[in-house]
PDB file of N, CA and C in Angstrom:
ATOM      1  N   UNK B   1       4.865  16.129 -12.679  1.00 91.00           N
ATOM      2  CA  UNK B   1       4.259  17.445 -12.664  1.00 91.00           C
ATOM      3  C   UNK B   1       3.760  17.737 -11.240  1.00 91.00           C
ATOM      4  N   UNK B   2       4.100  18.856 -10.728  1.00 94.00           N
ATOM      5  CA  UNK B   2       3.461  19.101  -9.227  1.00 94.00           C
ATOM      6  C   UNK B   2       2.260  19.515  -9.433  1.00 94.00           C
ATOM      7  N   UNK B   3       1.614  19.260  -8.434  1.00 95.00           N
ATOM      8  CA  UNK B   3       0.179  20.051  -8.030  1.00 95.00           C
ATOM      9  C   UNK B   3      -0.049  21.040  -6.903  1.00 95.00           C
ATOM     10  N   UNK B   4      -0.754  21.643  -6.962  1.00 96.00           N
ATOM     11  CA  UNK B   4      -1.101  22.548  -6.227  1.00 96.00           C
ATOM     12  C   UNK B   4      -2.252  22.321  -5.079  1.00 96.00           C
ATOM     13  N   UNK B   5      -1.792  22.357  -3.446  1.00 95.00           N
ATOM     14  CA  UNK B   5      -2.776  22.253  -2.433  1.00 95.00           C
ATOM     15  C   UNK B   5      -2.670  23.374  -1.506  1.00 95.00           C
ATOM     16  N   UNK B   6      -3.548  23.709  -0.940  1.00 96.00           N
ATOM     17  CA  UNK B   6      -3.799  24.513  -0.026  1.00 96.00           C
ATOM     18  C   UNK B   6      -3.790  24.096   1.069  1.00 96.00           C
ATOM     19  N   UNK B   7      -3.457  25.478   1.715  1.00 95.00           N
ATOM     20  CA  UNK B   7      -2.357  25.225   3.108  1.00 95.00           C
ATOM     21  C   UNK B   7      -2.903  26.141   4.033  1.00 95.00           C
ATOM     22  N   UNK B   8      -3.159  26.015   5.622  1.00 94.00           N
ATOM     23  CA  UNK B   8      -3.124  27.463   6.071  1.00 94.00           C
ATOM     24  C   UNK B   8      -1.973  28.191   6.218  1.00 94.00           C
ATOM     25  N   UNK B   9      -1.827  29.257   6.378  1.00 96.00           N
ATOM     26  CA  UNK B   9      -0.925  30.106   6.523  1.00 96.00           C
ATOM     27  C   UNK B   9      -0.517  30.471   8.044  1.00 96.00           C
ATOM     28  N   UNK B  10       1.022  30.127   8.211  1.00 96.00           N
ATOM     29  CA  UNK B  10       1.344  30.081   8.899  1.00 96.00           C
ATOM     30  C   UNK B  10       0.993  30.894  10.305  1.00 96.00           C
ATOM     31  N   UNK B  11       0.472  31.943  10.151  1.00 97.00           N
ATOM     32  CA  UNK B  11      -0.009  33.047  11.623  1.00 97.00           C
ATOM     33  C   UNK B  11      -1.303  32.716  11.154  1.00 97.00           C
ATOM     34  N   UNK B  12      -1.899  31.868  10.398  1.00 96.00           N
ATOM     35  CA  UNK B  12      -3.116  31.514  10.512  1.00 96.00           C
ATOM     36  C   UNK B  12      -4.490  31.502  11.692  1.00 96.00           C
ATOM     37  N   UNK B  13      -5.587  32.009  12.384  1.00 93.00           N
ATOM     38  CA  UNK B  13      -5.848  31.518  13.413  1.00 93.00           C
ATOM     39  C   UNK B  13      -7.931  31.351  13.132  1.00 93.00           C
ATOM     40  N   UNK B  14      -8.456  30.232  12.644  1.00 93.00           N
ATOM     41  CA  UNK B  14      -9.726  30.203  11.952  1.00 93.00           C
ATOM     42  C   UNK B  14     -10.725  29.951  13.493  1.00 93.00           C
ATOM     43  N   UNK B  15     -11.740  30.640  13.310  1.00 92.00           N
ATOM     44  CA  UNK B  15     -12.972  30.521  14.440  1.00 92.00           C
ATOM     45  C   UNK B  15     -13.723  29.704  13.500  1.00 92.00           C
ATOM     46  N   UNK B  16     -13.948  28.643  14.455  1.00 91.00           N
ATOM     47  CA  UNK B  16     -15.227  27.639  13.931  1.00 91.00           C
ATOM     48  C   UNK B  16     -16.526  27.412  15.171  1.00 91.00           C
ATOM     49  N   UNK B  17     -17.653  28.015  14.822  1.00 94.00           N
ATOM     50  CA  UNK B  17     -19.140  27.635  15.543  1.00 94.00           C
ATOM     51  C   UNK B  17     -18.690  26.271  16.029  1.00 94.00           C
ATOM     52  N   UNK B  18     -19.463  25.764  16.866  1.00 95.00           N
ATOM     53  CA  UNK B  18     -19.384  24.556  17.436  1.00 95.00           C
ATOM     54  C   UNK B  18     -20.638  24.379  18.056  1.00 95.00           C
ATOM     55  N   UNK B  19     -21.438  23.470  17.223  1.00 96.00           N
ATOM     56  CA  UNK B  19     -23.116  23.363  18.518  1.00 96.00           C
ATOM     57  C   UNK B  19     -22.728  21.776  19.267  1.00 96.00           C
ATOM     58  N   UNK B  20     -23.475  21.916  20.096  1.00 96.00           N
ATOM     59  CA  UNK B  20     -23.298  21.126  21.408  1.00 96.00           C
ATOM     60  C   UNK B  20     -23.317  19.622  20.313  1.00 96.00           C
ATOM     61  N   UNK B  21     -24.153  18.948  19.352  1.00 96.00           N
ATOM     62  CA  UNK B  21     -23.936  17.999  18.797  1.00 96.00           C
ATOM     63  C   UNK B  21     -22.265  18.101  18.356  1.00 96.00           C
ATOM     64  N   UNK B  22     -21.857  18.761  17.616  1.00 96.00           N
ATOM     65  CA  UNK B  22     -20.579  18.604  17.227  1.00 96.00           C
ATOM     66  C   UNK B  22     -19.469  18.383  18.268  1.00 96.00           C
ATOM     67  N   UNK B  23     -19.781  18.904  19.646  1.00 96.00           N
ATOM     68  CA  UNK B  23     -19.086  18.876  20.314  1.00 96.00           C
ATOM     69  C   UNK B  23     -19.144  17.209  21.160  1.00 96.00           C
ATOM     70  N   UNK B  24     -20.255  17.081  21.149  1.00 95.00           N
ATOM     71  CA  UNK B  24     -20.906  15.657  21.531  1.00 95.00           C
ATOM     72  C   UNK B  24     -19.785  14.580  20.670  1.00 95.00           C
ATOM     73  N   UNK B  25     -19.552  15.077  19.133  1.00 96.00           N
ATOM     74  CA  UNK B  25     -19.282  13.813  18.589  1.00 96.00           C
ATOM     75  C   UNK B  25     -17.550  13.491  19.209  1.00 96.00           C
ATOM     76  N   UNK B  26     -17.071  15.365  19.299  1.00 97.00           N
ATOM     77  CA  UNK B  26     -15.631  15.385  19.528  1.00 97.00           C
ATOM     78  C   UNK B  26     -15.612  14.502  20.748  1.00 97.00           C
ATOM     79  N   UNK B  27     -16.171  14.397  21.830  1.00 96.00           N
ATOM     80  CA  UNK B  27     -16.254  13.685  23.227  1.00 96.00           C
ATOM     81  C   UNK B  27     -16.301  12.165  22.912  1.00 96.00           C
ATOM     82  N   UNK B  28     -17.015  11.679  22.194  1.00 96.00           N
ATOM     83  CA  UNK B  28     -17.048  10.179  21.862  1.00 96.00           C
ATOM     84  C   UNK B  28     -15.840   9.850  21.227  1.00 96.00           C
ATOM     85  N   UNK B  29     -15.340  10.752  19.910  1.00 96.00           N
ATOM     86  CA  UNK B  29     -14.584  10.749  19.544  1.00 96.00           C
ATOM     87  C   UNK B  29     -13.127  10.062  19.881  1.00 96.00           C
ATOM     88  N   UNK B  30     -12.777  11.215  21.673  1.00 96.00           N
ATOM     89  CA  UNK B  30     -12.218  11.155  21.995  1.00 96.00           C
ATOM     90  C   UNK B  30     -12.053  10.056  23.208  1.00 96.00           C
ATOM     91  N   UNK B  31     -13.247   9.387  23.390  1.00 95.00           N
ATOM     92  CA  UNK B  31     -13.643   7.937  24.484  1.00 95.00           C
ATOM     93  C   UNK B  31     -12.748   6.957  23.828  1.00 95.00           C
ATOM     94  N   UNK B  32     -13.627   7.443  22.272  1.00 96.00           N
ATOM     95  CA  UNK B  32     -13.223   6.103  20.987  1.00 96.00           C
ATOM     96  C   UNK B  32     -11.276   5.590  21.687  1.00 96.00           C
ATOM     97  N   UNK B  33     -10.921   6.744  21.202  1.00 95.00           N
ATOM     98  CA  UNK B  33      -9.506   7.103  21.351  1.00 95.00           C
ATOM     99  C   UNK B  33      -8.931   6.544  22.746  1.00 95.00           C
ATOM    100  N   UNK B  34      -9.353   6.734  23.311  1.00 94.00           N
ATOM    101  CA  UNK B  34      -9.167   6.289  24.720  1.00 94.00           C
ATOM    102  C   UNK B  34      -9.211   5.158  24.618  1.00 94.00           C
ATOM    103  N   UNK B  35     -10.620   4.253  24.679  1.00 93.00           N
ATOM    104  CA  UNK B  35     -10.074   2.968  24.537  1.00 93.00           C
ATOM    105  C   UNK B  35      -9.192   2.261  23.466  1.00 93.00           C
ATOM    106  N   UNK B  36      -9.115   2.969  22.371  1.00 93.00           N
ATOM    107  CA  UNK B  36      -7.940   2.112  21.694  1.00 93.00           C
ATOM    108  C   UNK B  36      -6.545   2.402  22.868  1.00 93.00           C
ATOM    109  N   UNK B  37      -6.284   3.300  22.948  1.00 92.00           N
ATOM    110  CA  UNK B  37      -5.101   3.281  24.379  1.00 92.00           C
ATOM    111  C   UNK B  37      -5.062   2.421  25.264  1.00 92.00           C
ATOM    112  N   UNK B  38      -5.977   2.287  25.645  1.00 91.00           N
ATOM    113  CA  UNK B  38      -6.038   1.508  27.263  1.00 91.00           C
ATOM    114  C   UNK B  38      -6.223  -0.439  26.189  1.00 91.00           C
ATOM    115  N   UNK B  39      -6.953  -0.362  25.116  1.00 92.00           N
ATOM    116  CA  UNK B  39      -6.602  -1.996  24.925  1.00 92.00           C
ATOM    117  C   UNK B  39      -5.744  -2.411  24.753  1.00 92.00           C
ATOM    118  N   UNK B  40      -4.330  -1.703  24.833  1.00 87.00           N
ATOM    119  CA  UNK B  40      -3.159  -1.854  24.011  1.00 87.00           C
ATOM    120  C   UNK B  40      -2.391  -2.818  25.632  1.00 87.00           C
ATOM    121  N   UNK B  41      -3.332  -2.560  26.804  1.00 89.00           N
ATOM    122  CA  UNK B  41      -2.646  -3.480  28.102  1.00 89.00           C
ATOM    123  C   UNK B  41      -2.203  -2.388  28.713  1.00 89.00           C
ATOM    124  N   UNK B  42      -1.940  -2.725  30.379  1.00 89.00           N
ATOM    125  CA  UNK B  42      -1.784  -1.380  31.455  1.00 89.00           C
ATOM    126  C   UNK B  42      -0.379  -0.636  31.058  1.00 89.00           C
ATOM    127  N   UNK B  43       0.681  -1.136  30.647  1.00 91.00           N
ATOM    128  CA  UNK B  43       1.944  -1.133  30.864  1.00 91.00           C
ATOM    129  C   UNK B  43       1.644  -0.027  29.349  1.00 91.00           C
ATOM    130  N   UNK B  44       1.556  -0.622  28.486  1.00 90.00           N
ATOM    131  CA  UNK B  44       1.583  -0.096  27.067  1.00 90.00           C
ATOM    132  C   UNK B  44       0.809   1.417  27.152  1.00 90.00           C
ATOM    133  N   UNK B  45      -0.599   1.181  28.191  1.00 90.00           N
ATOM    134  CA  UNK B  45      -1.564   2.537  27.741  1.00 90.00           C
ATOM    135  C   UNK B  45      -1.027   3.274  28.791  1.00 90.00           C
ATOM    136  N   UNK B  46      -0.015   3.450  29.855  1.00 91.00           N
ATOM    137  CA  UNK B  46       0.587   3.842  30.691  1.00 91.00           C
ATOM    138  C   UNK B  46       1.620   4.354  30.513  1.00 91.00           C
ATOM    139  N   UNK B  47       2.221   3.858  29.746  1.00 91.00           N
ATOM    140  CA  UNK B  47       3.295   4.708  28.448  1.00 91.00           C
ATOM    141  C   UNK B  47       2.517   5.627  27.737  1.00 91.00           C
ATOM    142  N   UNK B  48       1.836   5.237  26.833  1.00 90.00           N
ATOM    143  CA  UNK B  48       1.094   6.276  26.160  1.00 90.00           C
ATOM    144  C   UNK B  48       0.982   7.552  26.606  1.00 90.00           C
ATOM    145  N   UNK B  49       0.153   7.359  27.804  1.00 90.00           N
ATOM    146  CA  UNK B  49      -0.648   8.172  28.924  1.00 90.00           C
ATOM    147  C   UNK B  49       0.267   9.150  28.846  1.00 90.00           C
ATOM    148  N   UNK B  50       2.104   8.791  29.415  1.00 91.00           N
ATOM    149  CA  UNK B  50       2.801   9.261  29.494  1.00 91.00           C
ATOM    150  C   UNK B  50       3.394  10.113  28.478  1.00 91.00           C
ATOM    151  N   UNK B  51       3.474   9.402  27.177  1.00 91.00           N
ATOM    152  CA  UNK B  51       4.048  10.367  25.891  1.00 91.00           C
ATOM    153  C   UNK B  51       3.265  11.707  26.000  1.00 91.00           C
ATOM    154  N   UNK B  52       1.965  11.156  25.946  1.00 92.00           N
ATOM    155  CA  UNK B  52       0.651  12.461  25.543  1.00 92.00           C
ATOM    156  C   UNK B  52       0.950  13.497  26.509  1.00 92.00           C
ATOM    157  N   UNK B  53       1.134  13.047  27.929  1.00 91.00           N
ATOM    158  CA  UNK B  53       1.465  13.856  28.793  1.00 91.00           C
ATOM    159  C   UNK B  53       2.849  15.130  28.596  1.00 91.00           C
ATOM    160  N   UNK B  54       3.521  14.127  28.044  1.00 92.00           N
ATOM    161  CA  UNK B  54       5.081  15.599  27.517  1.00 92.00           C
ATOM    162  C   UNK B  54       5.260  16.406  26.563  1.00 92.00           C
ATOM    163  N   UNK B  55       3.646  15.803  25.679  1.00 87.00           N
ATOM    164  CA  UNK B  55       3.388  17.131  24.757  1.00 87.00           C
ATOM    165  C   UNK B  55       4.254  17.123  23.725  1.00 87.00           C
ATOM    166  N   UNK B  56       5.245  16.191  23.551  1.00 89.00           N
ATOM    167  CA  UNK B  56       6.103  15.872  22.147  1.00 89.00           C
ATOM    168  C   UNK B  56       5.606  15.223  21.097  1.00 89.00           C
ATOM    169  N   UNK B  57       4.775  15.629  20.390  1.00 92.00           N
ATOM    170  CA  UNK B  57       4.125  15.503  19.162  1.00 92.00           C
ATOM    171  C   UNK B  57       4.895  14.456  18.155  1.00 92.00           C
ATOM    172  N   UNK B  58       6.154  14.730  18.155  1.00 92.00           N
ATOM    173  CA  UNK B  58       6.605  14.190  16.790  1.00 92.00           C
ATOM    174  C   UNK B  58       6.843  12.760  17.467  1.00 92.00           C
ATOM    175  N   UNK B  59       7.118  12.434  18.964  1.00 90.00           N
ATOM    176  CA  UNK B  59       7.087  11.065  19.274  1.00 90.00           C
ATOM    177  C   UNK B  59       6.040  10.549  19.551  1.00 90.00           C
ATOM    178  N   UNK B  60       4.693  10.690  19.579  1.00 91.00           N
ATOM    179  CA  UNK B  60       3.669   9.901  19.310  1.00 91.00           C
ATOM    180  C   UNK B  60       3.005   9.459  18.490  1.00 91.00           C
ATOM    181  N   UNK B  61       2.157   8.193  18.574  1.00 92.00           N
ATOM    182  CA  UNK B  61       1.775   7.286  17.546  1.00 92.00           C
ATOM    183  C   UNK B  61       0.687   8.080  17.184  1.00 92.00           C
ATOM    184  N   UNK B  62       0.322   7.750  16.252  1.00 95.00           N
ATOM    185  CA  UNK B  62      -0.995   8.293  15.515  1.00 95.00           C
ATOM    186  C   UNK B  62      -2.046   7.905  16.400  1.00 95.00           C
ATOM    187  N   UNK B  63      -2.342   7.209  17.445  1.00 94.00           N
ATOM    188  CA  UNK B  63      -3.649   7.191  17.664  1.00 94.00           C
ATOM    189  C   UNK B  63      -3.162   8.541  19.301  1.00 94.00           C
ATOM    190  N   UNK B  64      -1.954   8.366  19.682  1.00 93.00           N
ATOM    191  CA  UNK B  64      -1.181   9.252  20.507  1.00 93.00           C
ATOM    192  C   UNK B  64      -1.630  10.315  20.601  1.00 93.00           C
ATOM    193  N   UNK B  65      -0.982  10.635  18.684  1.00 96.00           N
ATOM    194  CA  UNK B  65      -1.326  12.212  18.203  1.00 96.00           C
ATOM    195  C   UNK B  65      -2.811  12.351  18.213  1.00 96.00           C
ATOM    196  N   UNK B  66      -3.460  11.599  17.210  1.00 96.00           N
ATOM    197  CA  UNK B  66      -4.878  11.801  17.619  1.00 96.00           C
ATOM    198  C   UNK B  66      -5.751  12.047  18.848  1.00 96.00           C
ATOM    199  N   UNK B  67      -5.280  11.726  20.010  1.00 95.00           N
ATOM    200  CA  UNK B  67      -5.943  11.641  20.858  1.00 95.00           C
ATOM    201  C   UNK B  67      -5.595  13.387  21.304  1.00 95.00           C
ATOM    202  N   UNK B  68      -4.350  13.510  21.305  1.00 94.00           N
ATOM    203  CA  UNK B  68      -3.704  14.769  21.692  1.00 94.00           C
ATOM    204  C   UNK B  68      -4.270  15.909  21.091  1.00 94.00           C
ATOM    205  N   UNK B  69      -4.733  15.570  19.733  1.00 96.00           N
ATOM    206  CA  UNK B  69      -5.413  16.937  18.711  1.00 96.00           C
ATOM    207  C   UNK B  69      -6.439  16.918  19.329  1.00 96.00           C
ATOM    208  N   UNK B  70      -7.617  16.247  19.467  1.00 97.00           N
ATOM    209  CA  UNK B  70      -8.884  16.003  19.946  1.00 97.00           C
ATOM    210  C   UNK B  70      -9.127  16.401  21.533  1.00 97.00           C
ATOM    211  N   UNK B  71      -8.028  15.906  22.646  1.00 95.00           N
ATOM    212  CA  UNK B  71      -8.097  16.883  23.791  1.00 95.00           C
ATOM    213  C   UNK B  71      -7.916  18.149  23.439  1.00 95.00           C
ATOM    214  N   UNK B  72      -7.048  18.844  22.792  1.00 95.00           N
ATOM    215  CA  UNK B  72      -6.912  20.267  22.545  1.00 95.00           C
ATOM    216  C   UNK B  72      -8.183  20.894  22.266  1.00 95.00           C
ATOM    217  N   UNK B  73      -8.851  20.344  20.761  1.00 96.00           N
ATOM    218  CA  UNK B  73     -10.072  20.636  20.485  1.00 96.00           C
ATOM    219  C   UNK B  73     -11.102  21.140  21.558  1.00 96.00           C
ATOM    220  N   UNK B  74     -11.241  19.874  22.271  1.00 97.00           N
ATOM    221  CA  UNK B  74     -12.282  19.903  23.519  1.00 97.00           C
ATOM    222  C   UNK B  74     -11.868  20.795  24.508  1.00 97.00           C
ATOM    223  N   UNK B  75     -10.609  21.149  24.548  1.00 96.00           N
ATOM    224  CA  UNK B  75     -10.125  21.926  26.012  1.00 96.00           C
ATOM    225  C   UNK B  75     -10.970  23.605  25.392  1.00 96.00           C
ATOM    226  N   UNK B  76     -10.286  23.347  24.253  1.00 95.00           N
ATOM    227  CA  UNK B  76     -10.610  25.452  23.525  1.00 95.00           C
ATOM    228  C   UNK B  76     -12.109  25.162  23.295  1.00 95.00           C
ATOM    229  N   UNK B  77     -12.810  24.351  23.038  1.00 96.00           N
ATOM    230  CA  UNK B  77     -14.164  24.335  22.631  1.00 96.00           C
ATOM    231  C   UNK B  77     -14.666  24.555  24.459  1.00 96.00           C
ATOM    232  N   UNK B  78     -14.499  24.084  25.198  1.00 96.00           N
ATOM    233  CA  UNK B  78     -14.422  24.294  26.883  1.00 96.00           C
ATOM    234  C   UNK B  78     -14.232  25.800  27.435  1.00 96.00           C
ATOM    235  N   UNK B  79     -13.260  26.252  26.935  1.00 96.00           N
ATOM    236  CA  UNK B  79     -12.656  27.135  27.474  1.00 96.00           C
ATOM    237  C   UNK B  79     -13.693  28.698  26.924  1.00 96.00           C
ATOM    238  N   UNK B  80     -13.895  28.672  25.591  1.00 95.00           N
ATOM    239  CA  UNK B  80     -14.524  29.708  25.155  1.00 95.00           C
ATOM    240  C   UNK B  80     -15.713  29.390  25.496  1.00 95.00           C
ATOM    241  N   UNK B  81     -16.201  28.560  25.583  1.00 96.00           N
ATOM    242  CA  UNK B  81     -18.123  27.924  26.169  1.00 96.00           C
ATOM    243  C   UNK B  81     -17.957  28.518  27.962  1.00 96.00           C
ATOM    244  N   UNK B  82     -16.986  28.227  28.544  1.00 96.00           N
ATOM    245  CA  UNK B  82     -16.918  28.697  30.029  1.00 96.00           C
ATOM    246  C   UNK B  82     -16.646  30.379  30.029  1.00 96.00           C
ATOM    247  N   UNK B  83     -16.567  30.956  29.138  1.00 96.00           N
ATOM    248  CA  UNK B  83     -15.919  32.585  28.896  1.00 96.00           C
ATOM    249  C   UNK B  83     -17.517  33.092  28.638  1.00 96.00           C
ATOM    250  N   UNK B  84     -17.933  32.090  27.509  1.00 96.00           N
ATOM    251  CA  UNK B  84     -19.112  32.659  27.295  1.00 96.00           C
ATOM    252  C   UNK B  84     -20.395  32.501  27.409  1.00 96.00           C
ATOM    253  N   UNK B  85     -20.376  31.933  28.884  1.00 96.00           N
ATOM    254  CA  UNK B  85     -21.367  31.532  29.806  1.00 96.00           C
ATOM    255  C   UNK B  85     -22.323  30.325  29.085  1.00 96.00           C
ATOM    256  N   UNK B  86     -21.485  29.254  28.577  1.00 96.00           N
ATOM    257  CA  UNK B  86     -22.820  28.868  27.096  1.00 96.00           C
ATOM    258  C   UNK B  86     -22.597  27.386  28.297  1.00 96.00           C
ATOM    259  N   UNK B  87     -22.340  27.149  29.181  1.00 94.00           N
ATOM    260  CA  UNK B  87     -22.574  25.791  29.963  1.00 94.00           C
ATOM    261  C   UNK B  87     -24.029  25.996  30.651  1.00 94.00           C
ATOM    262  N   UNK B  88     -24.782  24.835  30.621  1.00 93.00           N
ATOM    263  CA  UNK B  88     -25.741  24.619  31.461  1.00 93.00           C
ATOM    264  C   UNK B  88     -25.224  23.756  32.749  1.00 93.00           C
ATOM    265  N   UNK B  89     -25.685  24.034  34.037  1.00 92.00           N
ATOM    266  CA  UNK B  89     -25.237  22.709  34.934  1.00 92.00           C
ATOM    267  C   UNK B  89     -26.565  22.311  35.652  1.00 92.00           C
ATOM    268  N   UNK B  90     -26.120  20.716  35.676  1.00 90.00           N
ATOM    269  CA  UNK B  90     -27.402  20.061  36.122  1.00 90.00           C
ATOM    270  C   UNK B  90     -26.809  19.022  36.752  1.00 90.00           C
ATOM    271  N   UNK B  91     -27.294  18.214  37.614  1.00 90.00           N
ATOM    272  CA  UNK B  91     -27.079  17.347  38.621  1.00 90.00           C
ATOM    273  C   UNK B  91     -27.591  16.086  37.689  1.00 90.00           C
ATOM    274  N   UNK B  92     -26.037  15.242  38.472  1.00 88.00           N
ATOM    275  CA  UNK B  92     -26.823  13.478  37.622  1.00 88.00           C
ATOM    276  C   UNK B  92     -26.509  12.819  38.984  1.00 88.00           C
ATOM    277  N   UNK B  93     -26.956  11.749  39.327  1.00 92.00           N
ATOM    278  CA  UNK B  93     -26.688  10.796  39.920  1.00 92.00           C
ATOM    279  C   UNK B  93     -25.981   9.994  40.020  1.00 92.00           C
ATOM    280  N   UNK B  94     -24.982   9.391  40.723  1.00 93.00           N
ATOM    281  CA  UNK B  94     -24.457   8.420  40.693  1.00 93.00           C
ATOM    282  C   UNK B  94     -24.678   6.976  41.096  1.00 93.00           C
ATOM    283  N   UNK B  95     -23.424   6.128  40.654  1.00 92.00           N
ATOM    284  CA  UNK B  95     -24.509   4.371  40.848  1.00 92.00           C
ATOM    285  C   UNK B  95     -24.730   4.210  42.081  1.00 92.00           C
ATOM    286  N   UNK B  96     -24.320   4.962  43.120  1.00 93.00           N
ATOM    287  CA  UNK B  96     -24.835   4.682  44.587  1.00 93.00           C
ATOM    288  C   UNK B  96     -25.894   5.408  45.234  1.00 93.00           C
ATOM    289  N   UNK B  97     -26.312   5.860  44.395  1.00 93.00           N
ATOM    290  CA  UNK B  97     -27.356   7.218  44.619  1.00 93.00           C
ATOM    291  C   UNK B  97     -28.660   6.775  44.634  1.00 93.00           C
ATOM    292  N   UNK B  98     -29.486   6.670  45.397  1.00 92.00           N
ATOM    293  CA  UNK B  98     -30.883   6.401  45.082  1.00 92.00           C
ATOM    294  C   UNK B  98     -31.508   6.902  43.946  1.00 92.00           C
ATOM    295  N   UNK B  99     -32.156   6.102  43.550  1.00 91.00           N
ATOM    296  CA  UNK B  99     -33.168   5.976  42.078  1.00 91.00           C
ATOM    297  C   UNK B  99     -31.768   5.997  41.271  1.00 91.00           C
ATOM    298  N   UNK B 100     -31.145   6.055  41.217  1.00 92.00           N
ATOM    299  CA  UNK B 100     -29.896   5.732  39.696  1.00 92.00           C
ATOM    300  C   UNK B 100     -30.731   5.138  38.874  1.00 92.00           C
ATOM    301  N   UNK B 101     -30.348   5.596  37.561  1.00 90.00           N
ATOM    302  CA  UNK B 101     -30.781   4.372  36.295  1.00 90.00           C
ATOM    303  C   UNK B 101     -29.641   4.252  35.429  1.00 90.00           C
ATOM    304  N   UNK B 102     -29.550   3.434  35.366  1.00 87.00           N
ATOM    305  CA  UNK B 102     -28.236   2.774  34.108  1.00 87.00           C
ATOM    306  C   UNK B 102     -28.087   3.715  32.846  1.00 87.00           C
ATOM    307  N   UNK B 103     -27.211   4.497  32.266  1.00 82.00           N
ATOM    308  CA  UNK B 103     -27.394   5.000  31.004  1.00 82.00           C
ATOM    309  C   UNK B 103     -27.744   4.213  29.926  1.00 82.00           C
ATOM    310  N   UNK B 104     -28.288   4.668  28.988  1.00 81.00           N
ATOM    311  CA  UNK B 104     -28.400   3.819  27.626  1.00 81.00           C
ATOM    312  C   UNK B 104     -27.924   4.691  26.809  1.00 81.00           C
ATOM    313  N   UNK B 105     -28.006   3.910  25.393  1.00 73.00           N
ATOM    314  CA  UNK B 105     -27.533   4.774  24.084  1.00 73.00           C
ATOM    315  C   UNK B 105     -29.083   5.203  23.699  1.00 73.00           C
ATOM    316  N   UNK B 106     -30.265   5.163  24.046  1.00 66.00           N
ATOM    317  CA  UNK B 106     -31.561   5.481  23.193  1.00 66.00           C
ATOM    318  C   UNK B 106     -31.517   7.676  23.584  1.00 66.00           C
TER     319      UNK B 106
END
């Protein structure tokens, strides 16, 4: 017996709010992602690097694709935040910088 799921529709195009936490998680998210790439060894995450780079979807691995959905995310979540003036900018320091302090997770 089939069932019935819902789908978007093809010319589909949905606006979703985004507060700076949500966007926070997409960024880790997408670190996460990153290092599974890069543990895979230079040669291997260098390939990768490369698939993601040609934008051919159907030949990348799932963590590939994943990573690829999740930059997109962040680029349009970027792009409309820079349109609509919603960036703050502030100066950080770097490790050679006087007074630096180490980041933490607290």
């Amino acid at each position: 017996m089939a069932i019935k799921v819902k789908e978007l529709k093809d010319d589909a195009i949905v606006s979703v709010p985004v507060n700076k936490s949500y966007y926070f998680m997409m960024k880790n998210n997408l670190f996460y992602l990153f290092n599974q790439i890069q543990s895979t060894g230079a040669e291997a995450s260098e390939k990768s690097i490369e698939t993601i780079k040609a934008a051919d979807y159907s030949k990348m691995s799932q963590v590939e694709q994943s990573f690829y959905a999740v930059t997109l995310m962040i680029s349009e979540i970027e792009r409309l935040a820079l349109e609509q003036n919603l960036f703050d900018e502030k100066e950080v320091l770097e490790p050679t910088d006087e007074g630096y302090v180490e980041p933490t997770l607290d």
